[in-house]
Amino acid sequence: AQTVTQSQPEMSVQEAETVTLSCTYDTSESDYYLFWYKQPPSRQMILVIRQEAYKQQNATENRFSVNFQKAAKSFSLKISDSQLGDAAMYFCAYRSAGNTDKLIFGTGTRLQVFP
Amino acid sequence: NAGVTQTPKFQVLKTGQSMTLQCAQDMNHEYMSWYRQDPGMGLRLIHYSVGAGITDQGEVPNGYNVSRSTTEDFPLRLLSAAPSQTSVYFCATSRGLTEAFFGQGTRLTVV
């Protein structure tokens, strides 16, 4: 069975600085998808970024980028130029490329942003 | 477009009561799922459906029933609520292998 591990329960960063959130996963599959979701206090789950395992290039969305290391089964999220609005819970999630809708989530990292 | 709509947003139940959490989507997605979120445990899959008439169990299905009679709706039923079912519940939809879109969640408290 696949598992997702987020070893940092809490992180903090100063506004305008850069922070990296860690995620590792375990799977025997070769084809899969990885996601980072943001959950602000409003409770809404918001997709931040997505990575297909077959792509070697790391995904980037504006200030958000990932470091995807397939062999090491690592999928970290880098937030550049942090803003107060980035404060939230961040969840790493895994999805098989098979015919399934199942997402497997990590336990989350709470990010605080200080002015 | 409303996207994924969950009702109610908040609910308090007494132990042993039954209720249905509603989930409706207007995105024409074939996949729909229910997750529960507990402190320190992330989101865990309860039940999911790959299309109308097809449902299957996820990681934590006990105490919950689902059905999928239409593409748009995927209700989650608690037949006899227990305090262990106090949680935040999320409905999610997706089309094929794209990312999942979530409803705003239902905070359920069982006393």
PDB file of N, CA, C and O in Angstrom, chain A residues 39 41-43, chain B residues 6-13 19 21 37-39 85-90 104-110:
ATOM      1  N   GLN A  39      -4.695  24.317   2.643  1.00  0.00           N
ATOM      2  CA  GLN A  39      -5.956  24.459   3.369  1.00  0.00           C
ATOM      3  C   GLN A  39      -5.858  25.643   4.316  1.00  0.00           C
ATOM      4  O   GLN A  39      -5.302  25.548   5.408  1.00  0.00           O
ATOM      5  N   PRO A  41      -7.515  28.728   6.818  1.00  0.00           N
ATOM      6  CA  PRO A  41      -8.498  28.612   7.906  1.00  0.00           C
ATOM      7  C   PRO A  41      -9.939  28.470   7.421  1.00  0.00           C
ATOM      8  O   PRO A  41     -10.789  27.974   8.155  1.00  0.00           O
ATOM      9  N   SER A  42     -10.219  28.887   6.217  1.00  0.00           N
ATOM     10  CA  SER A  42     -11.571  28.719   5.667  1.00  0.00           C
ATOM     11  C   SER A  42     -11.947  27.253   5.460  1.00  0.00           C
ATOM     12  O   SER A  42     -13.115  26.941   5.230  1.00  0.00           O
ATOM     13  N   ARG A  43     -10.962  26.365   5.531  1.00  0.00           N
ATOM     14  CA  ARG A  43     -11.170  24.917   5.414  1.00  0.00           C
ATOM     15  C   ARG A  43     -11.175  24.422   3.971  1.00  0.00           C
ATOM     16  O   ARG A  43     -11.118  23.221   3.719  1.00  0.00           O
TER      17      ARG A  43
ATOM     18  N   GLN B   6     -21.464  21.038  -0.760  1.00  0.00           N
ATOM     19  CA  GLN B   6     -21.749  20.160   0.367  1.00  0.00           C
ATOM     20  C   GLN B   6     -22.749  20.830   1.291  1.00  0.00           C
ATOM     21  O   GLN B   6     -22.624  22.016   1.589  1.00  0.00           O
ATOM     22  N   THR B   7     -23.702  20.076   1.767  1.00  0.00           N
ATOM     23  CA  THR B   7     -24.617  20.552   2.792  1.00  0.00           C
ATOM     24  C   THR B   7     -24.867  19.461   3.813  1.00  0.00           C
ATOM     25  O   THR B   7     -24.885  18.266   3.473  1.00  0.00           O
ATOM     26  N   PRO B   8     -25.030  19.823   5.105  1.00  0.00           N
ATOM     27  CA  PRO B   8     -24.849  21.170   5.649  1.00  0.00           C
ATOM     28  C   PRO B   8     -23.376  21.502   5.857  1.00  0.00           C
ATOM     29  O   PRO B   8     -22.527  20.644   5.649  1.00  0.00           O
ATOM     30  N   LYS B   9     -23.059  22.698   6.283  1.00  0.00           N
ATOM     31  CA  LYS B   9     -21.684  23.076   6.606  1.00  0.00           C
ATOM     32  C   LYS B   9     -21.329  22.698   8.040  1.00  0.00           C
ATOM     33  O   LYS B   9     -20.162  22.438   8.354  1.00  0.00           O
ATOM     34  N   PHE B  10     -22.306  22.701   8.905  1.00  0.00           N
ATOM     35  CA  PHE B  10     -22.110  22.320  10.304  1.00  0.00           C
ATOM     36  C   PHE B  10     -23.290  21.458  10.741  1.00  0.00           C
ATOM     37  O   PHE B  10     -24.410  21.673  10.302  1.00  0.00           O
ATOM     38  N   GLN B  11     -23.023  20.498  11.632  1.00  0.00           N
ATOM     39  CA  GLN B  11     -24.084  19.645  12.141  1.00  0.00           C
ATOM     40  C   GLN B  11     -23.669  19.072  13.484  1.00  0.00           C
ATOM     41  O   GLN B  11     -22.530  18.657  13.654  1.00  0.00           O
ATOM     42  N   VAL B  12     -24.613  19.077  14.427  1.00  0.00           N
ATOM     43  CA  VAL B  12     -24.412  18.413  15.708  1.00  0.00           C
ATOM     44  C   VAL B  12     -25.442  17.291  15.806  1.00  0.00           C
ATOM     45  O   VAL B  12     -26.638  17.515  15.595  1.00  0.00           O
ATOM     46  N   LEU B  13     -24.985  16.098  16.109  1.00  0.00           N
ATOM     47  CA  LEU B  13     -25.857  14.940  16.228  1.00  0.00           C
ATOM     48  C   LEU B  13     -25.717  14.318  17.603  1.00  0.00           C
ATOM     49  O   LEU B  13     -24.653  14.424  18.232  1.00  0.00           O
ATOM     50  N   MET B  19     -28.103  10.531   9.814  1.00  0.00           N
ATOM     51  CA  MET B  19     -28.180  11.703   8.970  1.00  0.00           C
ATOM     52  C   MET B  19     -27.472  11.430   7.649  1.00  0.00           C
ATOM     53  O   MET B  19     -26.716  10.447   7.525  1.00  0.00           O
ATOM     54  N   LEU B  21     -25.133  13.377   4.714  1.00  0.00           N
ATOM     55  CA  LEU B  21     -24.375  14.516   4.203  1.00  0.00           C
ATOM     56  C   LEU B  21     -24.541  14.524   2.687  1.00  0.00           C
ATOM     57  O   LEU B  21     -24.306  13.515   2.027  1.00  0.00           O
ATOM     58  N   GLN B  37     -11.452  14.268   7.738  1.00  0.00           N
ATOM     59  CA  GLN B  37     -10.218  14.899   8.189  1.00  0.00           C
ATOM     60  C   GLN B  37     -10.229  14.991   9.698  1.00  0.00           C
ATOM     61  O   GLN B  37     -11.105  15.634  10.280  1.00  0.00           O
ATOM     62  N   ASP B  38      -9.255  14.361  10.315  1.00  0.00           N
ATOM     63  CA  ASP B  38      -9.104  14.381  11.761  1.00  0.00           C
ATOM     64  C   ASP B  38      -7.760  15.006  12.113  1.00  0.00           C
ATOM     65  O   ASP B  38      -6.792  14.860  11.354  1.00  0.00           O
ATOM     66  N   PRO B  39      -7.672  15.672  13.265  1.00  0.00           N
ATOM     67  CA  PRO B  39      -6.415  16.330  13.641  1.00  0.00           C
ATOM     68  C   PRO B  39      -5.241  15.359  13.631  1.00  0.00           C
ATOM     69  O   PRO B  39      -5.321  14.264  14.188  1.00  0.00           O
ATOM     70  N   GLN B  85     -17.152   9.439  15.056  1.00  0.00           N
ATOM     71  CA  GLN B  85     -17.411  10.004  13.731  1.00  0.00           C
ATOM     72  C   GLN B  85     -17.393  11.530  13.737  1.00  0.00           C
ATOM     73  O   GLN B  85     -17.636  12.160  12.698  1.00  0.00           O
ATOM     74  N   THR B  86     -17.094  12.107  14.889  1.00  0.00           N
ATOM     75  CA  THR B  86     -16.858  13.547  14.941  1.00  0.00           C
ATOM     76  C   THR B  86     -15.642  13.866  14.082  1.00  0.00           C
ATOM     77  O   THR B  86     -14.550  13.340  14.307  1.00  0.00           O
ATOM     78  N   SER B  87     -15.833  14.721  13.089  1.00  0.00           N
ATOM     79  CA  SER B  87     -14.777  14.963  12.118  1.00  0.00           C
ATOM     80  C   SER B  87     -15.227  16.061  11.157  1.00  0.00           C
ATOM     81  O   SER B  87     -16.356  16.558  11.240  1.00  0.00           O
ATOM     82  N   VAL B  88     -14.332  16.422  10.250  1.00  0.00           N
ATOM     83  CA  VAL B  88     -14.695  17.270   9.128  1.00  0.00           C
ATOM     84  C   VAL B  88     -14.731  16.385   7.889  1.00  0.00           C
ATOM     85  O   VAL B  88     -13.775  15.647   7.618  1.00  0.00           O
ATOM     86  N   TYR B  89     -15.826  16.467   7.154  1.00  0.00           N
ATOM     87  CA  TYR B  89     -16.035  15.596   5.993  1.00  0.00           C
ATOM     88  C   TYR B  89     -15.943  16.412   4.707  1.00  0.00           C
ATOM     89  O   TYR B  89     -16.538  17.479   4.587  1.00  0.00           O
ATOM     90  N   PHE B  90     -15.202  15.869   3.766  1.00  0.00           N
ATOM     91  CA  PHE B  90     -15.044  16.511   2.469  1.00  0.00           C
ATOM     92  C   PHE B  90     -15.512  15.580   1.358  1.00  0.00           C
ATOM     93  O   PHE B  90     -15.185  14.394   1.339  1.00  0.00           O
ATOM     94  N   GLN B 104     -16.595  22.474   0.376  1.00  0.00           N
ATOM     95  CA  GLN B 104     -16.103  23.300   1.480  1.00  0.00           C
ATOM     96  C   GLN B 104     -16.104  22.582   2.817  1.00  0.00           C
ATOM     97  O   GLN B 104     -15.688  23.149   3.817  1.00  0.00           O
ATOM     98  N   GLY B 105     -16.576  21.343   2.831  1.00  0.00           N
ATOM     99  CA  GLY B 105     -16.496  20.549   4.039  1.00  0.00           C
ATOM    100  C   GLY B 105     -17.708  20.697   4.937  1.00  0.00           C
ATOM    101  O   GLY B 105     -18.413  21.710   4.917  1.00  0.00           O
ATOM    102  N   THR B 106     -17.935  19.653   5.722  1.00  0.00           N
ATOM    103  CA  THR B 106     -18.982  19.648   6.749  1.00  0.00           C
ATOM    104  C   THR B 106     -18.334  19.293   8.070  1.00  0.00           C
ATOM    105  O   THR B 106     -17.679  18.259   8.192  1.00  0.00           O
ATOM    106  N   ARG B 107     -18.503  20.180   9.051  1.00  0.00           N
ATOM    107  CA  ARG B 107     -17.987  19.875  10.383  1.00  0.00           C
ATOM    108  C   ARG B 107     -19.092  19.188  11.163  1.00  0.00           C
ATOM    109  O   ARG B 107     -20.119  19.786  11.440  1.00  0.00           O
ATOM    110  N   LEU B 108     -18.864  17.937  11.504  1.00  0.00           N
ATOM    111  CA  LEU B 108     -19.854  17.133  12.224  1.00  0.00           C
ATOM    112  C   LEU B 108     -19.368  16.843  13.638  1.00  0.00           C
ATOM    113  O   LEU B 108     -18.229  16.398  13.833  1.00  0.00           O
ATOM    114  N   THR B 109     -20.240  17.119  14.598  1.00  0.00           N
ATOM    115  CA  THR B 109     -19.951  16.801  15.992  1.00  0.00           C
ATOM    116  C   THR B 109     -21.008  15.829  16.491  1.00  0.00           C
ATOM    117  O   THR B 109     -22.206  16.089  16.348  1.00  0.00           O
ATOM    118  N   VAL B 110     -20.567  14.718  17.064  1.00  0.00           N
ATOM    119  CA  VAL B 110     -21.486  13.730  17.629  1.00  0.00           C
ATOM    120  C   VAL B 110     -21.297  13.733  19.139  1.00  0.00           C
ATOM    121  O   VAL B 110     -20.199  13.481  19.644  1.00  0.00           O
TER     122      VAL B 110
END
